[in-house]
PDB file of C-alpha atoms and ligand atoms in Angstrom:
ATOM      1  CA  LEU X   1      -0.043   0.033  -0.040  1.00  0.00           C
ATOM      2  CA  ASN X   2       2.861   2.500  -0.944  1.00  0.00           C
ATOM      3  CA  ASP X   3       0.284   4.658  -2.688  1.00  0.00           C
ATOM      4  CA  ALA X   4      -2.713   4.149  -0.517  1.00  0.00           C
ATOM      5  CA  LYS X   5      -4.203   7.481  -1.338  1.00  0.00           C
ATOM      6  CA  HIS X   6      -5.231   6.350  -4.815  1.00  0.00           C
ATOM      7  CA  LEU X   7      -7.157   3.382  -3.437  1.00  0.00           C
ATOM      8  CA  PRO X   8     -11.098   3.478  -2.451  1.00  0.00           C
ATOM      9  CA  THR X   9     -11.598   4.397   1.249  1.00  0.00           C
ATOM     10  CA  ARG X  10     -13.179   0.908   1.886  1.00  0.00           C
ATOM     11  CA  LEU X  11      -9.875  -0.777   0.996  1.00  0.00           C
ATOM     12  CA  THR X  12      -7.655   1.598   3.215  1.00  0.00           C
ATOM     13  CA  ASN X  13     -10.023   2.073   5.913  1.00  0.00           C
ATOM     14  CA  PRO X  14     -12.282  -0.985   6.124  1.00  0.00           C
ATOM     15  CA  ARG X  15     -15.201  -0.624   8.670  1.00  0.00           C
ATOM     16  CA  PRO X  16     -14.832  -3.267  11.141  1.00  0.00           C
ATOM     17  CA  GLN X  17     -17.645  -5.859  11.189  1.00  0.00           C
ATOM     18  CA  PRO X  18     -19.396  -6.287  14.491  1.00  0.00           C
ATOM     19  CA  LEU X  19     -17.990  -9.246  16.370  1.00  0.00           C
ATOM     20  CA  THR X  20     -21.521 -10.212  17.616  1.00  0.00           C
ATOM     21  CA  ARG X  21     -23.108 -10.563  13.943  1.00  0.00           C
ATOM     22  CA  ILE X  22     -24.865 -13.856  15.020  1.00  0.00           C
ATOM     23  CA  VAL X  23     -26.745 -14.251  11.776  1.00  0.00           C
ATOM     24  CA  GLU X  24     -23.667 -13.997   9.785  1.00  0.00           C
ATOM     25  CA  TRP X  25     -21.950 -16.600  11.896  1.00  0.00           C
ATOM     26  CA  SER X  26     -24.817 -18.956  11.471  1.00  0.00           C
ATOM     27  CA  GLN X  27     -24.796 -18.652   7.658  1.00  0.00           C
ATOM     28  CA  LYS X  28     -20.993 -19.298   7.715  1.00  0.00           C
ATOM     29  CA  LEU X  29     -21.181 -22.129   9.974  1.00  0.00           C
ATOM     30  CA  ALA X  30     -24.074 -23.797   8.004  1.00  0.00           C
ATOM     31  CA  CYS X  31     -22.790 -23.063   4.603  1.00  0.00           C
ATOM     32  CA  GLU X  32     -19.096 -24.195   4.964  1.00  0.00           C
ATOM     33  CA  VAL X  33     -20.132 -27.790   5.103  1.00  0.00           C
ATOM     34  CA  LEU X  34     -22.117 -27.455   1.869  1.00  0.00           C
ATOM     35  CA  ARG X  35     -20.854 -28.712  -1.498  1.00  0.00           C
ATOM     36  CA  PRO X  36     -22.248 -28.265  -5.052  1.00  0.00           C
ATOM     37  CA  GLY X  37     -25.241 -30.393  -5.597  1.00  0.00           C
ATOM     38  CA  ASP X  38     -26.248 -30.847  -1.694  1.00  0.00           C
ATOM     39  CA  LEU X  39     -29.668 -30.449  -0.173  1.00  0.00           C
ATOM     40  CA  ALA X  40     -30.058 -27.794   2.349  1.00  0.00           C
ATOM     41  CA  VAL X  41     -33.294 -26.560   4.357  1.00  0.00           C
ATOM     42  CA  ASP X  42     -34.221 -23.140   5.583  1.00  0.00           C
ATOM     43  CA  LEU X  43     -36.799 -23.735   8.281  1.00  0.00           C
ATOM     44  CA  THR X  44     -37.797 -19.966   8.387  1.00  0.00           C
ATOM     45  CA  ALA X  45     -37.576 -18.367   4.977  1.00  0.00           C
ATOM     46  CA  GLY X  46     -38.467 -14.792   6.172  1.00  0.00           C
ATOM     47  CA  LYS X  47     -36.901 -12.275   3.722  1.00  0.00           C
ATOM     48  CA  GLY X  48     -35.029 -15.112   2.060  1.00  0.00           C
ATOM     49  CA  ARG X  49     -31.331 -14.056   3.002  1.00  0.00           C
ATOM     50  CA  ASP X  50     -30.457 -17.433   4.733  1.00  0.00           C
ATOM     51  CA  THR X  51     -32.020 -19.101   1.749  1.00  0.00           C
ATOM     52  CA  LEU X  52     -29.818 -17.103  -0.577  1.00  0.00           C
ATOM     53  CA  ALA X  53     -26.750 -17.983   1.187  1.00  0.00           C
ATOM     54  CA  LEU X  54     -27.601 -21.650   1.243  1.00  0.00           C
ATOM     55  CA  MET X  55     -28.430 -21.596  -2.381  1.00  0.00           C
ATOM     56  CA  ARG X  56     -25.073 -19.909  -3.259  1.00  0.00           C
ATOM     57  CA  ALA X  57     -23.342 -22.699  -1.289  1.00  0.00           C
ATOM     58  CA  VAL X  58     -25.199 -25.603  -3.069  1.00  0.00           C
ATOM     59  CA  GLY X  59     -24.912 -24.018  -6.484  1.00  0.00           C
ATOM     60  CA  ARG X  60     -26.926 -24.521  -9.498  1.00  0.00           C
ATOM     61  CA  THR X  61     -27.143 -28.130  -9.200  1.00  0.00           C
ATOM     62  CA  GLY X  62     -28.199 -28.178  -5.451  1.00  0.00           C
ATOM     63  CA  GLN X  63     -31.517 -27.800  -3.731  1.00  0.00           C
ATOM     64  CA  VAL X  64     -32.674 -25.670  -0.868  1.00  0.00           C
ATOM     65  CA  VAL X  65     -36.113 -26.363   0.543  1.00  0.00           C
ATOM     66  CA  SER X  66     -37.455 -23.393   2.543  1.00  0.00           C
ATOM     67  CA  PHE X  67     -40.603 -23.167   4.855  1.00  0.00           C
ATOM     68  CA  ASP X  68     -42.571 -20.362   6.040  1.00  0.00           C
ATOM     69  CA  THR X  69     -46.161 -20.081   7.408  1.00  0.00           C
ATOM     70  CA  GLN X  70     -46.443 -16.565   5.974  1.00  0.00           C
ATOM     71  CA  ALA X  71     -47.030 -15.930   2.265  1.00  0.00           C
ATOM     72  CA  ALA X  72     -45.600 -12.698   2.487  1.00  0.00           C
ATOM     73  CA  ALA X  73     -42.254 -14.084   3.697  1.00  0.00           C
ATOM     74  CA  LEU X  74     -42.165 -16.526   0.736  1.00  0.00           C
ATOM     75  CA  GLU X  75     -43.014 -13.604  -1.769  1.00  0.00           C
ATOM     76  CA  GLN X  76     -40.094 -11.745  -0.265  1.00  0.00           C
ATOM     77  CA  THR X  77     -37.901 -14.784  -0.604  1.00  0.00           C
ATOM     78  CA  ARG X  78     -38.926 -15.200  -4.306  1.00  0.00           C
ATOM     79  CA  ALA X  79     -38.427 -11.480  -5.009  1.00  0.00           C
ATOM     80  CA  LEU X  80     -34.869 -11.735  -3.521  1.00  0.00           C
ATOM     81  CA  LEU X  81     -33.846 -14.820  -5.550  1.00  0.00           C
ATOM     82  CA  GLU X  82     -35.467 -14.652  -8.947  1.00  0.00           C
ATOM     83  CA  PRO X  83     -33.775 -11.547 -10.169  1.00  0.00           C
ATOM     84  CA  LEU X  84     -30.432 -13.235  -9.219  1.00  0.00           C
ATOM     85  CA  GLY X  85     -31.384 -16.174 -11.793  1.00  0.00           C
ATOM     86  CA  ASP X  86     -32.219 -18.767  -9.362  1.00  0.00           C
ATOM     87  CA  VAL X  87     -35.004 -21.315  -9.973  1.00  0.00           C
ATOM     88  CA  VAL X  88     -37.732 -20.916  -7.642  1.00  0.00           C
ATOM     89  CA  ASN X  89     -40.517 -23.680  -7.382  1.00  0.00           C
ATOM     90  CA  THR X  90     -43.512 -23.644  -5.040  1.00  0.00           C
ATOM     91  CA  TRP X  91     -44.677 -26.928  -3.184  1.00  0.00           C
ATOM     92  CA  SER X  92     -48.419 -27.285  -3.099  1.00  0.00           C
ATOM     93  CA  GLU X  93     -50.372 -29.528  -0.563  1.00  0.00           C
ATOM     94  CA  GLY X  94     -50.890 -33.106  -1.978  1.00  0.00           C
ATOM     95  CA  GLN X  95     -47.675 -33.009  -3.987  1.00  0.00           C
ATOM     96  CA  GLY X  96     -44.511 -34.841  -3.436  1.00  0.00           C
ATOM     97  CA  LEU X  97     -41.422 -32.412  -2.987  1.00  0.00           C
ATOM     98  CA  SER X  98     -39.571 -32.159  -6.191  1.00  0.00           C
ATOM     99  CA  ALA X  99     -35.896 -33.207  -6.033  1.00  0.00           C
ATOM    100  CA  GLY X 100     -34.889 -30.932  -8.750  1.00  0.00           C
ATOM    101  CA  PRO X 101     -32.330 -28.168  -8.475  1.00  0.00           C
ATOM    102  CA  GLY X 102     -33.141 -24.755  -7.214  1.00  0.00           C
ATOM    103  CA  VAL X 103     -35.229 -23.233  -4.378  1.00  0.00           C
ATOM    104  CA  THR X 104     -38.332 -24.894  -3.431  1.00  0.00           C
ATOM    105  CA  LEU X 105     -40.801 -22.626  -1.306  1.00  0.00           C
ATOM    106  CA  VAL X 106     -43.122 -24.536   1.164  1.00  0.00           C
ATOM    107  CA  HIS X 107     -45.964 -22.620   2.537  1.00  0.00           C
ATOM    108  CA  ALA X 108     -46.321 -24.776   5.586  1.00  0.00           C
ATOM    109  CA  CYS X 109     -45.094 -25.089   9.280  1.00  0.00           C
ATOM    110  CA  HIS X 110     -41.652 -26.321   9.505  1.00  0.00           C
ATOM    111  CA  SER X 111     -42.852 -29.233  11.689  1.00  0.00           C
ATOM    112  CA  THR X 112     -44.060 -30.893   8.414  1.00  0.00           C
ATOM    113  CA  LEU X 113     -40.365 -31.210   7.391  1.00  0.00           C
ATOM    114  CA  GLY X 114     -40.135 -34.924   8.138  1.00  0.00           C
ATOM    115  CA  ARG X 115     -43.146 -35.814   6.175  1.00  0.00           C
ATOM    116  CA  LEU X 116     -41.891 -33.855   3.131  1.00  0.00           C
ATOM    117  CA  LEU X 117     -38.243 -34.727   2.910  1.00  0.00           C
ATOM    118  CA  GLN X 118     -37.299 -38.030   1.313  1.00  0.00           C
ATOM    119  CA  ARG X 119     -33.411 -37.563   1.586  1.00  0.00           C
ATOM    120  CA  PRO X 120     -30.834 -36.460   3.969  1.00  0.00           C
ATOM    121  CA  ALA X 121     -29.791 -32.738   4.161  1.00  0.00           C
ATOM    122  CA  ARG X 122     -26.268 -31.570   4.661  1.00  0.00           C
ATOM    123  CA  ALA X 123     -27.279 -28.000   6.282  1.00  0.00           C
ATOM    124  CA  ILE X 124     -30.519 -27.068   8.120  1.00  0.00           C
ATOM    125  CA  MET X 125     -30.983 -23.410   9.253  1.00  0.00           C
ATOM    126  CA  ALA X 126     -33.567 -21.842  11.443  1.00  0.00           C
ATOM    127  CA  ASN X 127     -33.542 -18.217  12.307  1.00  0.00           C
ATOM    128  CA  LEU X 128     -36.370 -18.082  14.727  1.00  0.00           C
ATOM    129  CA  GLY X 129     -38.746 -15.166  15.982  1.00  0.00           C
ATOM    130  CA  TYR X 130     -40.798 -12.964  13.691  1.00  0.00           C
ATOM    131  CA  LEU X 131     -40.451 -11.556  10.144  1.00  0.00           C
ATOM    132  CA  PRO X 132     -38.429  -8.446  10.291  1.00  0.00           C
ATOM    133  CA  GLY X 133     -40.817  -5.533   9.086  1.00  0.00           C
ATOM    134  CA  GLY X 134     -43.716  -7.799   9.490  1.00  0.00           C
ATOM    135  CA  ASP X 135     -46.280  -8.657  12.075  1.00  0.00           C
ATOM    136  CA  ARG X 136     -44.338  -9.192  15.393  1.00  0.00           C
ATOM    137  CA  THR X 137     -47.059 -11.363  16.834  1.00  0.00           C
ATOM    138  CA  LEU X 138     -46.578 -14.009  14.203  1.00  0.00           C
ATOM    139  CA  VAL X 139     -43.469 -15.753  15.790  1.00  0.00           C
ATOM    140  CA  THR X 140     -42.252 -19.082  15.918  1.00  0.00           C
ATOM    141  CA  HIS X 141     -43.440 -21.245  18.967  1.00  0.00           C
ATOM    142  CA  PRO X 142     -41.577 -23.776  20.952  1.00  0.00           C
ATOM    143  CA  GLU X 143     -43.743 -26.840  20.322  1.00  0.00           C
ATOM    144  CA  THR X 144     -43.491 -26.647  16.535  1.00  0.00           C
ATOM    145  CA  THR X 145     -39.948 -25.445  16.697  1.00  0.00           C
ATOM    146  CA  LEU X 146     -38.775 -28.466  18.781  1.00  0.00           C
ATOM    147  CA  ALA X 147     -40.657 -30.734  16.612  1.00  0.00           C
ATOM    148  CA  ALA X 148     -38.946 -29.368  13.540  1.00  0.00           C
ATOM    149  CA  LEU X 149     -35.603 -29.548  15.223  1.00  0.00           C
ATOM    150  CA  GLN X 150     -36.064 -33.117  16.282  1.00  0.00           C
ATOM    151  CA  GLN X 151     -36.990 -33.919  12.526  1.00  0.00           C
ATOM    152  CA  SER X 152     -33.861 -32.032  11.509  1.00  0.00           C
ATOM    153  CA  ILE X 153     -31.701 -33.988  13.659  1.00  0.00           C
ATOM    154  CA  ASP X 154     -33.107 -37.261  12.178  1.00  0.00           C
ATOM    155  CA  LEU X 155     -32.699 -35.936   8.682  1.00  0.00           C
ATOM    156  CA  LEU X 156     -29.101 -34.578   8.704  1.00  0.00           C
ATOM    157  CA  ALA X 157     -26.403 -36.384   6.898  1.00  0.00           C
ATOM    158  CA  GLU X 158     -23.137 -37.256   8.311  1.00  0.00           C
ATOM    159  CA  GLY X 159     -20.921 -34.319   8.576  1.00  0.00           C
ATOM    160  CA  GLY X 160     -24.073 -32.162   8.257  1.00  0.00           C
ATOM    161  CA  ARG X 161     -25.038 -29.173  10.509  1.00  0.00           C
ATOM    162  CA  LEU X 162     -28.029 -27.572  12.140  1.00  0.00           C
ATOM    163  CA  ALA X 163     -27.848 -23.962  12.828  1.00  0.00           C
ATOM    164  CA  VAL X 164     -30.439 -22.361  14.928  1.00  0.00           C
ATOM    165  CA  THR X 165     -30.612 -18.527  15.843  1.00  0.00           C
ATOM    166  CA  VAL X 166     -32.902 -17.699  18.799  1.00  0.00           C
ATOM    167  CA  TYR X 167     -34.111 -14.268  19.898  1.00  0.00           C
ATOM    168  CA  PRO X 168     -34.769 -14.031  23.641  1.00  0.00           C
ATOM    169  CA  ALA X 169     -35.826 -10.371  23.598  1.00  0.00           C
ATOM    170  CA  HIS X 170     -39.369 -10.634  22.068  1.00  0.00           C
ATOM    171  CA  PRO X 171     -42.516 -11.834  24.116  1.00  0.00           C
ATOM    172  CA  GLY X 172     -42.124 -15.802  24.527  1.00  0.00           C
ATOM    173  CA  GLY X 173     -38.608 -15.458  22.915  1.00  0.00           C
ATOM    174  CA  ALA X 174     -36.796 -16.240  26.195  1.00  0.00           C
ATOM    175  CA  CYS X 175     -38.909 -19.468  26.721  1.00  0.00           C
ATOM    176  CA  GLU X 176     -38.234 -20.582  23.205  1.00  0.00           C
ATOM    177  CA  ALA X 177     -34.457 -19.883  23.440  1.00  0.00           C
ATOM    178  CA  GLN X 178     -34.345 -21.947  26.713  1.00  0.00           C
ATOM    179  CA  ARG X 179     -36.129 -24.796  25.124  1.00  0.00           C
ATOM    180  CA  VAL X 180     -33.820 -24.888  22.217  1.00  0.00           C
ATOM    181  CA  ASP X 181     -30.806 -24.538  24.445  1.00  0.00           C
ATOM    182  CA  ASP X 182     -32.168 -27.694  26.404  1.00  0.00           C
ATOM    183  CA  PHE X 183     -32.548 -29.572  23.184  1.00  0.00           C
ATOM    184  CA  PHE X 184     -28.889 -28.955  21.882  1.00  0.00           C
ATOM    185  CA  ARG X 185     -27.506 -29.573  25.419  1.00  0.00           C
ATOM    186  CA  VAL X 186     -28.387 -33.192  25.667  1.00  0.00           C
ATOM    187  CA  LEU X 187     -27.307 -34.329  22.217  1.00  0.00           C
ATOM    188  CA  PRO X 188     -25.188 -37.333  22.619  1.00  0.00           C
ATOM    189  CA  GLN X 189     -21.432 -36.383  22.415  1.00  0.00           C
ATOM    190  CA  LYS X 190     -20.748 -39.664  20.687  1.00  0.00           C
ATOM    191  CA  SER X 191     -22.638 -38.645  17.669  1.00  0.00           C
ATOM    192  CA  TRP X 192     -22.879 -34.707  17.863  1.00  0.00           C
ATOM    193  CA  GLN X 193     -20.540 -31.620  18.244  1.00  0.00           C
ATOM    194  CA  VAL X 194     -22.453 -28.824  19.448  1.00  0.00           C
ATOM    195  CA  LEU X 195     -21.383 -25.163  19.618  1.00  0.00           C
ATOM    196  CA  SER X 196     -23.173 -22.337  21.528  1.00  0.00           C
ATOM    197  CA  LEU X 197     -22.303 -18.865  20.404  1.00  0.00           C
ATOM    198  CA  ARG X 198     -23.592 -15.913  22.452  1.00  0.00           C
ATOM    199  CA  THR X 199     -22.971 -12.315  23.433  1.00  0.00           C
ATOM    200  CA  ALA X 200     -21.615 -12.926  26.907  1.00  0.00           C
ATOM    201  CA  ASN X 201     -22.556  -9.393  28.243  1.00  0.00           C
ATOM    202  CA  CYS X 202     -26.072  -9.231  26.981  1.00  0.00           C
ATOM    203  CA  ASP X 203     -28.626 -11.904  27.929  1.00  0.00           C
ATOM    204  CA  ARG X 204     -31.280 -10.371  25.428  1.00  0.00           C
ATOM    205  CA  ALA X 205     -28.978 -10.632  22.301  1.00  0.00           C
ATOM    206  CA  PRO X 206     -29.648 -13.187  19.682  1.00  0.00           C
ATOM    207  CA  ARG X 207     -27.537 -16.500  20.130  1.00  0.00           C
ATOM    208  CA  LEU X 208     -26.616 -19.358  18.011  1.00  0.00           C
ATOM    209  CA  LEU X 209     -26.585 -23.048  18.506  1.00  0.00           C
ATOM    210  CA  VAL X 210     -24.894 -25.315  15.879  1.00  0.00           C
ATOM    211  CA  ALA X 211     -24.977 -29.066  15.943  1.00  0.00           C
ATOM    212  CA  GLU X 212     -22.815 -31.146  13.611  1.00  0.00           C
ATOM    213  CA  ARG X 213     -23.483 -34.907  13.059  1.00  0.00           C
ATOM    214  CA  LEU X 214     -20.354 -36.927  13.505  1.00  0.00           C
ATOM    215  CA  SER X 215     -21.847 -40.487  12.767  1.00  0.00           C
TER     216      SER X 215
HETATM  217  C1  SAM U 301     -36.477 -14.250  11.761  1.00  0.00           C
HETATM  218  S1  SAM U 301     -37.681 -14.605  10.475  1.00  0.00           S
HETATM  219  C2  SAM U 301     -36.549 -15.539   9.285  1.00  0.00           C
HETATM  220  C3  SAM U 301     -35.367 -14.671   8.744  1.00  0.00           C
HETATM  221  C4  SAM U 301     -34.964 -15.392   7.410  1.00  0.00           C
HETATM  222  N1  SAM U 301     -34.302 -16.623   7.685  1.00  0.00           N
HETATM  223  C5  SAM U 301     -34.141 -14.491   6.633  1.00  0.00           C
HETATM  224  O1  SAM U 301     -33.119 -14.876   6.202  1.00  0.00           O
HETATM  225  O2  SAM U 301     -34.592 -13.322   6.155  1.00  0.00           O
HETATM  226  C6  SAM U 301     -38.610 -15.744  11.186  1.00  0.00           C
HETATM  227  C7  SAM U 301     -39.686 -16.421  10.074  1.00  0.00           C
HETATM  228  O3  SAM U 301     -40.272 -17.607  10.732  1.00  0.00           O
HETATM  229  C8  SAM U 301     -41.496 -17.694  10.204  1.00  0.00           C
HETATM  230  N2  SAM U 301     -42.158 -18.723  10.985  1.00  0.00           N
HETATM  231  C9  SAM U 301     -42.917 -18.597  12.131  1.00  0.00           C
HETATM  232  N3  SAM U 301     -43.418 -19.842  12.518  1.00  0.00           N
HETATM  233  C10 SAM U 301     -43.139 -20.643  11.690  1.00  0.00           C
HETATM  234  C11 SAM U 301     -43.429 -22.073  11.361  1.00  0.00           C
HETATM  235  N4  SAM U 301     -44.056 -22.781  12.350  1.00  0.00           N
HETATM  236  N5  SAM U 301     -42.850 -22.583  10.262  1.00  0.00           N
HETATM  237  C12 SAM U 301     -42.274 -22.018   9.318  1.00  0.00           C
HETATM  238  N6  SAM U 301     -41.871 -20.686   9.523  1.00  0.00           N
HETATM  239  C13 SAM U 301     -42.220 -20.152  10.655  1.00  0.00           C
HETATM  240  C14 SAM U 301     -42.097 -16.397  10.201  1.00  0.00           C
HETATM  241  O4  SAM U 301     -43.208 -16.181   9.346  1.00  0.00           O
HETATM  242  C15 SAM U 301     -40.927 -15.492   9.816  1.00  0.00           C
HETATM  243  O5  SAM U 301     -40.894 -15.171   8.422  1.00  0.00           O
END
């Protein structure tokens, strides 16, 4: 950088990323085990950002299945992905789930995962809580979340990862976060490595749990 004054400011003075960027860590930890052609699942499509990260990791030959109970969320996910050239399919009740490449949007509760998915997935993400910018009362609930997590554990391929971001700050969030913590804490060490990532000096901040299947 002898002649740094001619470089764009972002190269000479990069703005540091916040250390506690939990959602980015979740994407990184889920996506780094994916290979082109893999199957990945987003249990909460929301605005589609996690689905996009998974899609980039599995490539044009891979498949991402994305659930959401809100049509508005699935529309936002479609609107994010289609202009980028991704194939976006929609699953309808009564149909089998296509195994073709691209994103399959599923307008249903994520607790139907086990019934719909016919083959192991290498990464499964869940970013819990409410749709940013949407109705804050439409949140994930511990019973269906835990059902989806149990099914996810059963469906993960060897070496695959389940990454769950929990939000203790909204009403009901602390209870859900505790239930998710408890779920991950008792996964048998022989078959699972489990990582918990949290902001140590703020109990209300989002936190991340990641489980990797060893065998
Ligand atoms: C925090 S947002 C997800 C953010 C998203 N992953 C992204 O990258 O933008 C949580 C989403 O979970 C959805 N949701 C709530 N309950 C659900 C359920 N039982 N099954 C599937 N999705 C659910 C909400 O509608 C909301 O869109």
